[in-house]
Short mmCIF file of C-alpha atoms and ligand atoms in Angstrom, two decimals:
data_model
loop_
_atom_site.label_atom_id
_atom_site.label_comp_id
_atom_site.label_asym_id
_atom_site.label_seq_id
_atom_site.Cartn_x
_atom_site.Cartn_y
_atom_site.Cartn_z
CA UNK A 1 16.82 117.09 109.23
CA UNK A 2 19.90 117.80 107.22
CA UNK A 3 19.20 118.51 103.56
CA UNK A 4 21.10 120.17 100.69
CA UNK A 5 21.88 123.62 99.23
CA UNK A 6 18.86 123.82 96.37
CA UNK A 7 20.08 127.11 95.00
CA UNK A 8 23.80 125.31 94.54
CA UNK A 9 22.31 122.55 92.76
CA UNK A 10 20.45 124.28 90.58
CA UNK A 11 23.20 126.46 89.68
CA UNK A 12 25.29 123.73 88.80
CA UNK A 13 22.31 121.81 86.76
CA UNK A 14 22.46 125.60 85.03
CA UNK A 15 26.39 125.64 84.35
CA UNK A 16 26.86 122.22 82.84
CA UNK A 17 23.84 122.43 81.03
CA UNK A 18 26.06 124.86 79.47
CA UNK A 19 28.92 122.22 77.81
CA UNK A 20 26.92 121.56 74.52
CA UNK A 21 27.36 121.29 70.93
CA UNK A 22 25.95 124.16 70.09
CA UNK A 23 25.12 123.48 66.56
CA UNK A 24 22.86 119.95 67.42
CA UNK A 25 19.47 121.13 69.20
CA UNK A 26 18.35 120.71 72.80
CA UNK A 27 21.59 119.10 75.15
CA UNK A 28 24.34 117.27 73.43
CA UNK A 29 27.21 116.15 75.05
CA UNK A 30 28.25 113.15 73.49
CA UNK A 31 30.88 110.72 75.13
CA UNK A 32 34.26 110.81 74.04
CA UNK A 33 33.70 114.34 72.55
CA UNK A 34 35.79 117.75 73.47
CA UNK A 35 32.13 118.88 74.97
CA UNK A 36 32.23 116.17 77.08
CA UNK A 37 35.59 116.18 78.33
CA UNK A 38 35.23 120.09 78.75
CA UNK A 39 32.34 119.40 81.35
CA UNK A 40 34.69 116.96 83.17
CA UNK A 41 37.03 119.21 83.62
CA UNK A 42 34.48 121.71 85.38
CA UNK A 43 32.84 118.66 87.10
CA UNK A 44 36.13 118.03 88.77
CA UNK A 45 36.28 121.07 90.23
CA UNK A 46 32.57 120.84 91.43
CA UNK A 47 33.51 117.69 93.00
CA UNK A 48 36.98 119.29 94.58
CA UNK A 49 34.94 122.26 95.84
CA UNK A 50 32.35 120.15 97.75
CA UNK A 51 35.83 118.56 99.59
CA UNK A 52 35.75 115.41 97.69
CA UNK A 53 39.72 114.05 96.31
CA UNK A 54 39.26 113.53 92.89
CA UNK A 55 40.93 109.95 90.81
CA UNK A 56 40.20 108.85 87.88
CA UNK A 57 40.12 105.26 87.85
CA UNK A 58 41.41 103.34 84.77
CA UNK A 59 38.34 103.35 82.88
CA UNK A 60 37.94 106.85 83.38
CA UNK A 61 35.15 107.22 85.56
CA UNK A 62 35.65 110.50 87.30
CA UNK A 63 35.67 109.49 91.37
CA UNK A 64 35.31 112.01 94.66
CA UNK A 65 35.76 110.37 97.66
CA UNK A 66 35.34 111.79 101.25
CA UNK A 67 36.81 110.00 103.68
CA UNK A 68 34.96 107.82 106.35
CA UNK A 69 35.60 106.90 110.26
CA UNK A 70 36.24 103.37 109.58
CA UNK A 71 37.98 101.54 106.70
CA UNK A 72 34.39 99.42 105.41
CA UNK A 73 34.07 99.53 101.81
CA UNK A 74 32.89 103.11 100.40
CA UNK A 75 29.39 104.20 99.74
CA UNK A 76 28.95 105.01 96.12
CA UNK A 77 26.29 107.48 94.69
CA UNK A 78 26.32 108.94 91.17
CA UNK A 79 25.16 108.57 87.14
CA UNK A 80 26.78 109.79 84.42
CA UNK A 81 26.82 113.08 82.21
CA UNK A 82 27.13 112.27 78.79
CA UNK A 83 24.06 112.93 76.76
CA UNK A 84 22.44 111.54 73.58
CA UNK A 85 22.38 113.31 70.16
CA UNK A 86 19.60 116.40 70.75
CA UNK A 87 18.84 114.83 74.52
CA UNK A 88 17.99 116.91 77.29
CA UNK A 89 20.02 118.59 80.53
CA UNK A 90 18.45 116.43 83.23
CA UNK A 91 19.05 112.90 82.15
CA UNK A 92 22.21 111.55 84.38
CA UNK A 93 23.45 114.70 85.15
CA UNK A 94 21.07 115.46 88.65
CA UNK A 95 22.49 112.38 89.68
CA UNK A 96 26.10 113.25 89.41
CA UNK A 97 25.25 116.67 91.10
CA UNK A 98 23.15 115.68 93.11
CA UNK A 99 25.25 113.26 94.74
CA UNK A 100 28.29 115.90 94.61
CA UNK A 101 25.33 118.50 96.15
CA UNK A 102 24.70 115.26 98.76
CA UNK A 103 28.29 115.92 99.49
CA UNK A 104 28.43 118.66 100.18
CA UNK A 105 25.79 118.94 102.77
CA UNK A 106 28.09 116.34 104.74
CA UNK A 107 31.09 118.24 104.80
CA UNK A 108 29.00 121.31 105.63
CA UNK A 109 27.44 119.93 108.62
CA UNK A 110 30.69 118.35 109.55
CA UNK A 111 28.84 114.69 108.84
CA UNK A 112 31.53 111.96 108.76
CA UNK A 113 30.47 108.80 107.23
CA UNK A 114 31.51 105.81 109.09
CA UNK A 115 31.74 104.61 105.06
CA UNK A 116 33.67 106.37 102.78
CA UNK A 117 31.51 108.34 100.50
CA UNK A 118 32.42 107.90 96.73
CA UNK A 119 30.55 110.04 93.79
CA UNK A 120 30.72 109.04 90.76
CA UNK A 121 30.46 109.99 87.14
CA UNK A 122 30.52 107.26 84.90
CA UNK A 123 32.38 106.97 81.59
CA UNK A 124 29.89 106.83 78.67
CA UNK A 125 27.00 105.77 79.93
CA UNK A 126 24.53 106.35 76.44
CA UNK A 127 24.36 104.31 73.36
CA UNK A 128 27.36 105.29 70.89
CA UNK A 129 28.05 103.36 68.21
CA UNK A 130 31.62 102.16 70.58
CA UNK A 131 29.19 100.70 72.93
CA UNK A 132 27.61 102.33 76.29
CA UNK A 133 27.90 101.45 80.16
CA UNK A 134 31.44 101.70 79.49
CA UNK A 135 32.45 103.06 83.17
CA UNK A 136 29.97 100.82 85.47
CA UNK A 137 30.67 97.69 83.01
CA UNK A 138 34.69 98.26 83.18
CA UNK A 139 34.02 98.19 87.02
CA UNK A 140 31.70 95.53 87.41
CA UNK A 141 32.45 93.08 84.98
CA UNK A 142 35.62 94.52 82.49
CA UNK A 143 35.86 93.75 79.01
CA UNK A 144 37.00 91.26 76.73
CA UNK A 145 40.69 91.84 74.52
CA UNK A 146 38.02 91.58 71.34
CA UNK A 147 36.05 94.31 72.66
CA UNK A 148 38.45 96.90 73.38
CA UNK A 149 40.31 96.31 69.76
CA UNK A 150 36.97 96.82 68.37
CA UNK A 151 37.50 99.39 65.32
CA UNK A 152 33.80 101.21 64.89
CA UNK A 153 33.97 103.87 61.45
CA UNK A 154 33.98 106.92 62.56
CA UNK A 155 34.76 106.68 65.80
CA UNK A 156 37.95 104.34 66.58
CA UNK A 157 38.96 101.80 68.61
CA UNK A 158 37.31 101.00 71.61
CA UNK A 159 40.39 100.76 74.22
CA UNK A 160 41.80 104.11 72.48
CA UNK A 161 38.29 105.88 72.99
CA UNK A 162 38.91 104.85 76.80
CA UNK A 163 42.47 105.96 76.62
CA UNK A 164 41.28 109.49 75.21
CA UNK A 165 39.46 110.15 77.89
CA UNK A 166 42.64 109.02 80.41
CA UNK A 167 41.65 105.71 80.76
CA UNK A 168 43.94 102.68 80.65
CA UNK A 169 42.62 99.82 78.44
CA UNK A 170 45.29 97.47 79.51
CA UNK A 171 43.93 97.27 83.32
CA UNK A 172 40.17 96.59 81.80
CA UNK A 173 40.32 92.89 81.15
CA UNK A 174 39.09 92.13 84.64
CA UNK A 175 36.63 93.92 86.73
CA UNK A 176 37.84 97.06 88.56
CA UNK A 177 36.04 96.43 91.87
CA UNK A 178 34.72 93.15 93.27
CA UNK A 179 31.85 92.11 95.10
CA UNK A 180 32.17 93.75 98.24
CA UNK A 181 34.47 96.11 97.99
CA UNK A 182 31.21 98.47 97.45
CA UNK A 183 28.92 99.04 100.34
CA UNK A 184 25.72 99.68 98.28
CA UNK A 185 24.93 101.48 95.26
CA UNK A 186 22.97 104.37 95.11
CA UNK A 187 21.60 106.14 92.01
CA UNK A 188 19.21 109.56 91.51
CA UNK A 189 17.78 109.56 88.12
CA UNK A 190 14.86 111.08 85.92
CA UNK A 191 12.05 108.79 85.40
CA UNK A 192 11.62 109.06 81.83
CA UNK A 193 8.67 107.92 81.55
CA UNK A 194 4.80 109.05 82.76
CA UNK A 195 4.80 106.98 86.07
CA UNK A 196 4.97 109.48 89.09
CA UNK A 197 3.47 112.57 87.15
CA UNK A 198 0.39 110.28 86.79
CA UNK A 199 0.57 109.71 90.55
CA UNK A 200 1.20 113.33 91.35
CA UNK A 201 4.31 112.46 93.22
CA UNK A 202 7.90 114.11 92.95
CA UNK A 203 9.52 111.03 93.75
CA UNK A 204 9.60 107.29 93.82
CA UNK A 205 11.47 104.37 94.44
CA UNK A 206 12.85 101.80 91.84
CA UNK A 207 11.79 98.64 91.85
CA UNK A 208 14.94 97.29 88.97
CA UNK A 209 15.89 98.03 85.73
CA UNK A 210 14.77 96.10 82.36
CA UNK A 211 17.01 93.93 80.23
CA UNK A 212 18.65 95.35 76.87
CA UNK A 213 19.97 93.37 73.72
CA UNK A 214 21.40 95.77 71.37
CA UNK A 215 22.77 94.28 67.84
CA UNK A 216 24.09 95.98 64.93
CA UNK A 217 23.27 94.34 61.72
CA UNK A 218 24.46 94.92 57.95
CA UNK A 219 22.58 94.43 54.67
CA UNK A 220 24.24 94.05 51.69
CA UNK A 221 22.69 94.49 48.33
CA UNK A 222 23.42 95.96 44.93
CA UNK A 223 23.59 99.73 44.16
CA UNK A 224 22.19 100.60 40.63
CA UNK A 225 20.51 103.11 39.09
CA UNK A 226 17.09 104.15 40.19
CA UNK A 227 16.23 104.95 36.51
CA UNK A 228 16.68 102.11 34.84
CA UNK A 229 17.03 98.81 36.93
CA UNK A 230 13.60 97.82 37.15
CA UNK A 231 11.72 96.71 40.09
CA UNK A 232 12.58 93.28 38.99
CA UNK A 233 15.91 93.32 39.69
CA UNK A 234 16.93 95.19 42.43
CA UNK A 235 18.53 94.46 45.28
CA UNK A 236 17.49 96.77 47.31
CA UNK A 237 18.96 96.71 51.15
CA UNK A 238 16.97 99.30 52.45
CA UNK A 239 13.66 97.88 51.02
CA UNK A 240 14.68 94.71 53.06
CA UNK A 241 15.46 96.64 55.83
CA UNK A 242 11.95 98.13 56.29
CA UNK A 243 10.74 94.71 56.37
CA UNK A 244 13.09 93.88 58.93
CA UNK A 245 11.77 97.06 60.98
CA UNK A 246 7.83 95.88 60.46
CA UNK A 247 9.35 92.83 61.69
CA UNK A 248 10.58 94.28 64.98
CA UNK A 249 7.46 96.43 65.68
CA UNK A 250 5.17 92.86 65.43
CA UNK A 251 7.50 91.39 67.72
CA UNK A 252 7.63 93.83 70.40
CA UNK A 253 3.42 94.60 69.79
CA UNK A 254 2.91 90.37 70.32
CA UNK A 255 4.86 90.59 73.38
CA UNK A 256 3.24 92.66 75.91
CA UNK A 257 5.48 94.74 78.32
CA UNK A 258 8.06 94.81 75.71
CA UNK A 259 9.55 97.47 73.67
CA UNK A 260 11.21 97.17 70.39
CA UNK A 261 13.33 100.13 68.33
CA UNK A 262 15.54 100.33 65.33
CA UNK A 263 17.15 103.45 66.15
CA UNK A 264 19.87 104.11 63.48
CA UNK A 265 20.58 103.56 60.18
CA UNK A 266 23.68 103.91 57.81
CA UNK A 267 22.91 104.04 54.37
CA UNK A 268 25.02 103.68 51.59
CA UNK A 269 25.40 105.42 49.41
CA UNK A 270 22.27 107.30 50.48
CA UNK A 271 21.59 109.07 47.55
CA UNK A 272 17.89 109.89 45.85
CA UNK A 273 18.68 108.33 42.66
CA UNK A 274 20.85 105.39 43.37
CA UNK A 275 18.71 102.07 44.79
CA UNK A 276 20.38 101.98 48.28
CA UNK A 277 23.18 99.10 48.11
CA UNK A 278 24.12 98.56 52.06
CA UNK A 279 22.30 99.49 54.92
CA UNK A 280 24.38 99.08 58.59
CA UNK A 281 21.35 99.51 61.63
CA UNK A 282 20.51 98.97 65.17
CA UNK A 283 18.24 96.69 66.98
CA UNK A 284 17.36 97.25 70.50
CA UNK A 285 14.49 95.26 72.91
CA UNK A 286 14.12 95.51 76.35
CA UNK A 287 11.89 93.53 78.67
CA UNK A 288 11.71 92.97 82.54
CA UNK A 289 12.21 89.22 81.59
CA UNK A 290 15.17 88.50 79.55
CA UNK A 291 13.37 85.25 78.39
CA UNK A 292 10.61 87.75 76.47
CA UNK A 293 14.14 89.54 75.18
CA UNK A 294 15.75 86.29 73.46
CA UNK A 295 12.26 85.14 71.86
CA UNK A 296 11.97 88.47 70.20
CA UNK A 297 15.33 88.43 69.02
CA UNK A 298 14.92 84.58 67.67
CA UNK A 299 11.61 85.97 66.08
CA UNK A 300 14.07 88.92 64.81
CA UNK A 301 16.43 87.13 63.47
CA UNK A 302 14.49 84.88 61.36
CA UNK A 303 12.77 87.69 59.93
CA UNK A 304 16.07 89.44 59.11
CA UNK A 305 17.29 86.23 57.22
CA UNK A 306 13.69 85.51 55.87
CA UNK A 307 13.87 89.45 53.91
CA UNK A 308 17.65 88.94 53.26
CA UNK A 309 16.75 85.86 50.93
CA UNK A 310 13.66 87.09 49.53
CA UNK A 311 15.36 90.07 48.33
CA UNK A 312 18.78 88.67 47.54
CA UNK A 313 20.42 90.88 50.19
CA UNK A 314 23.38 89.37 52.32
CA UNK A 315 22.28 89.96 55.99
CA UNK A 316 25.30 90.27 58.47
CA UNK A 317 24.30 90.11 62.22
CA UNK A 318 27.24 91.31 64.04
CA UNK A 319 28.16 91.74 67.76
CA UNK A 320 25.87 92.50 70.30
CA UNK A 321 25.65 94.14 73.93
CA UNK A 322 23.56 92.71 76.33
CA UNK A 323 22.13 94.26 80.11
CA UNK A 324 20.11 91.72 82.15
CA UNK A 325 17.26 93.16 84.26
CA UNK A 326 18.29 93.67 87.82
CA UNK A 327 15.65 93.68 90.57
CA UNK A 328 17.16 95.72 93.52
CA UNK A 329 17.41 93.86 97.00
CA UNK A 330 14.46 94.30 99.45
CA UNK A 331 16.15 95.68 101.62
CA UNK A 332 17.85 98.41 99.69
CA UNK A 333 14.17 99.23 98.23
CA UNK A 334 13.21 99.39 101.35
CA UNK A 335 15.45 102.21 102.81
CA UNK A 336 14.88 104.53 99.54
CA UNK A 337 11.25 103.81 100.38
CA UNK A 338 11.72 105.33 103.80
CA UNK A 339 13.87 108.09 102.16
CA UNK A 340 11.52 109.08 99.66
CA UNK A 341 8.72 109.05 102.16
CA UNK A 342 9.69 112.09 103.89
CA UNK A 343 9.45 114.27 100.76
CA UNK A 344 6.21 112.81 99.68
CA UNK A 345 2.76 112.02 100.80
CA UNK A 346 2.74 108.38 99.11
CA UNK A 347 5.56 106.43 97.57
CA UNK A 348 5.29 104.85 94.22
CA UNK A 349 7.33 101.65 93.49
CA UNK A 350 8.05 101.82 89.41
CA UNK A 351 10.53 99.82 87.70
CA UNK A 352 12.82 101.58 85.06
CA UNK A 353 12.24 100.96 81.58
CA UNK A 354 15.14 102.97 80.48
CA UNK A 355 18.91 101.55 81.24
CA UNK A 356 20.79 102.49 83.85
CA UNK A 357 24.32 102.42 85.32
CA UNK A 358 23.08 100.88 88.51
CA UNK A 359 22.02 97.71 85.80
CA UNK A 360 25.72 96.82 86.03
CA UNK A 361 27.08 97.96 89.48
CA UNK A 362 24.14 95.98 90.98
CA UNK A 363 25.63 92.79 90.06
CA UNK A 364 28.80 93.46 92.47
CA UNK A 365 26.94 95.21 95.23
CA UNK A 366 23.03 96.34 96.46
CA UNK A 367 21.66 98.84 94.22
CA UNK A 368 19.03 100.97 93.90
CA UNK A 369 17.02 103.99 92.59
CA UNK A 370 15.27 106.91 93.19
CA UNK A 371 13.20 108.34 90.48
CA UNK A 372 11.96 112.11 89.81
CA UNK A 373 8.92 112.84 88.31
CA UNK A 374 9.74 113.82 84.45
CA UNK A 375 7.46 116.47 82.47
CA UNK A 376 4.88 114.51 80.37
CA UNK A 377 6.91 111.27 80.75
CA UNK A 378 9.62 112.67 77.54
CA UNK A 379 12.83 112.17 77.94
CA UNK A 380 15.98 111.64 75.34
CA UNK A 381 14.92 114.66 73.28
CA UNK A 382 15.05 118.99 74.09
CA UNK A 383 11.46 118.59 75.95
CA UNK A 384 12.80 116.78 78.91
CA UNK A 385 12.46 118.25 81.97
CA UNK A 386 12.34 117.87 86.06
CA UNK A 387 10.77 120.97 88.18
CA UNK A 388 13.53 121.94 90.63
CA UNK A 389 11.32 121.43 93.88
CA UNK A 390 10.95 118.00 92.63
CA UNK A 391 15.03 117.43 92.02
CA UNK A 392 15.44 118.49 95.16
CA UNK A 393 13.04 116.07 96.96
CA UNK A 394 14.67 113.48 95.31
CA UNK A 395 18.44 114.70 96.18
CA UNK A 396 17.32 114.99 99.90
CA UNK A 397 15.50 111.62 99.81
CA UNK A 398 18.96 110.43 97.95
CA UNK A 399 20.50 112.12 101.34
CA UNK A 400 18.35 110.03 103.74
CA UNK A 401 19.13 107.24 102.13
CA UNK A 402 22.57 107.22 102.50
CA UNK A 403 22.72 108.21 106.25
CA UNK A 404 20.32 104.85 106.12
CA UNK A 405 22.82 103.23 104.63
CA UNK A 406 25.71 103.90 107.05
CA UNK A 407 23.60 104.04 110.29
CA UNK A 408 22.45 100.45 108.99
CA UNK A 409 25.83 99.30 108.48
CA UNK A 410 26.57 100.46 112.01
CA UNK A 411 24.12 97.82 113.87
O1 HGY B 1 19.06 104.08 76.78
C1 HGY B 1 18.74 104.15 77.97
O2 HGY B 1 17.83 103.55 78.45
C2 HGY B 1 19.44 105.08 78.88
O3 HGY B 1 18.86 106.31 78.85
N1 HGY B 1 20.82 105.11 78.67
MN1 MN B 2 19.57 108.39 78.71
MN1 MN B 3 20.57 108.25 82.11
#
């Protein structure tokens, strides 16, 4: 059976593990950053070494494509290797190498594809406060004029983030590929969560991915002394924020299956003695069943203008990002399930909780996941981590499936 170079991989998990900020703690690698870009550069070169042309198409996701026997649409396989702040070095980045490592196991058995085989690394995949999914959304869906003129503090405008990072906004408005011009979709990732290390398995197969809302929200009250304006009078936007958090928790705790987080907050003008006068914060919910999403959110945002009145706070709810879930076809969860059973003695179906590129390439083409077991379930913080033997079952499983894939085509 043909598998992959484990020593290779691991060596390369090693070297871009080694493109962080080195003052923030565990892996950070934040999108649009130098750091990021930096590890782009050497990614190319990874992806050049294991024969694979490089493009960058014009939302910047970095492409290698090998060459197939026929001219049916390409095979893509891949995740993406930006990081969130203090995350860890496993999260999207063994599915980037380990499709490049998939790669190169082709060319060094002289496998041709009758598909051409694409690897991918999408563009900003994590939450930033620009947005996230920006590569697999600009090539599934593109984004609206609005959306790429979008000026975030701090960080710029959207369509000249994309531009940094040698993008070209102006070809964004419509989708980059269309249905069918991708074969199938196929994406290695960390579990994240406590799934397959309960099962004592290395690997699984994914089932779908859950449904996000993310909203950014603004509360405007009164700064003032924290001396002398009584209790009484204050207008306090933090105070209302914490009711708006309480709020959130209830929601997601009445709605089982659901999670609920306010992940980041902006206070101004966050100092001990002045009474906090605006407050600019995230909500997030997710939910296998984007109905359970929009109740909490209608539950949210009631609560959000019920504390903003009691406490004579403005409340501004501004734009928000939405992922639907995504249930993978059958019969795409049923190759990986092959795939994954000849590197383990049972194969666990899980869906992902955590988002996902595939969430937005799935909607053009068939999708799916394979899943490593992750170290006490952490992930998004130093901890995280994937034993090697197990990243390797799942990049040989990731293997299978492909020559699935293509053999299937064949028939
Ligand atoms: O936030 C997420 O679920 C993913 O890790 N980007
Ligand atoms: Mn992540
Ligand atoms: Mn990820």
């Amino acid at each position: 059976m043909l598998t992959i170079d484990p020593q290779q991989l691991r060596d390369d998990i090693a070297t871009l593990a080694q493109f962080v900020e080195p003052e923030t703690p565990g892996t950070t690698r934040r999108a649009f950053t130098d750091t990021y870009r930096a590890g782009r550069v050497w990614l190319r070169e990874r992806m050049q070494s294991a024969g694979l042309t490089v493009t960058q198409d014009a939302s910047a996701n970095l492409i290698g494509r090998r060459a197939g026997t026929t001219t049916a649409p390409p095979v893509l396989i891949g995740s993406h290797t930006d990081t969130v702040m203090g995350g860890g070095r496993f999260d999207g980045v063994i599915g980037v190498l380990g499709a490049i490592a998939v790669a190169r196991a082709l060319r060094d058995a002289g496998v041709v594809l009758r598909h051409p085989l694409e690897v991918v690394d999408f563009l900003a995949e994590e939450s930033t406060p620009l947005g996230s999914l920006f590569g697999s959304t600009a090539m599934a869906q593109g984004f609206s004029a609005e959306f790429l003129a979008r000026d975030v503090p701090g960080w710029g405008v959207v369509g000249d983030a994309i531009a940094g990072m040698g993008g070209d906004p102006s070809q964004l408005l419509h989708p980059l590929r269309r249905s069918g011009e991708i074969a199938a979709y196929l994406e290695l990732h960390i579990e994240q969560g406590p799934v397959l290390e309960a099962a004592q398995v290395p690997i699984g197969a994914v089932t779908g991915i859950v449904g996000i809302r993310r909203a950014d929200i603004v509360c405007t009250g009164r700064p003032d002394h924290a001396g002398t304006a009584s209790m009484a009078v204050r207008h306090d936007a933090l105070a209302t924020v914490a009711d708006i958090i309480r709020a959130t928790e209830q929601a997601a705790l009445a709605r089982p299956g659901t999670v609920a987080t306010v992940g980041s907050l902006h206070v101004a003008p966050n100092q001990t003695n002045v009474v906090p006068g605006q407050v600019r914060f995230s909500v997030e919910m997710r939910s296998l069943h984007w109905p359970e999403v929009l109740s909490m959110w209608d539950e949210i945002v009631a609560a959000i203008h019920l504390a903003g009145a009691q406490r004579g706070v403005a409340v501004q709810i501004g734009a928000y990002e939405d992922s639907a879930p995504l249930q993978f076809p059958v019969w795409m969860r049923q190759i990986v399930t092959q795939a994954c059973g000849r590197f383990t003695h049972q194969v666990v179906e899980l869906p992902s909780g955590a988002g996902h590129d595939g969430s937005m390439i799935g909607l053009i083409a068939p999708a799916a996941m394979i899943f490593v077991r992750t170290k006490d379930g952490r992930s998004h913080c130093p901890e995280e981590f994937a034993a090697h033997d197990d990243i390797v079952a799942g990049v040989n499983a990731l293997l299978q499936a492909v020559l699935a894939i293509d053999a299937r085509i064949e028939e």
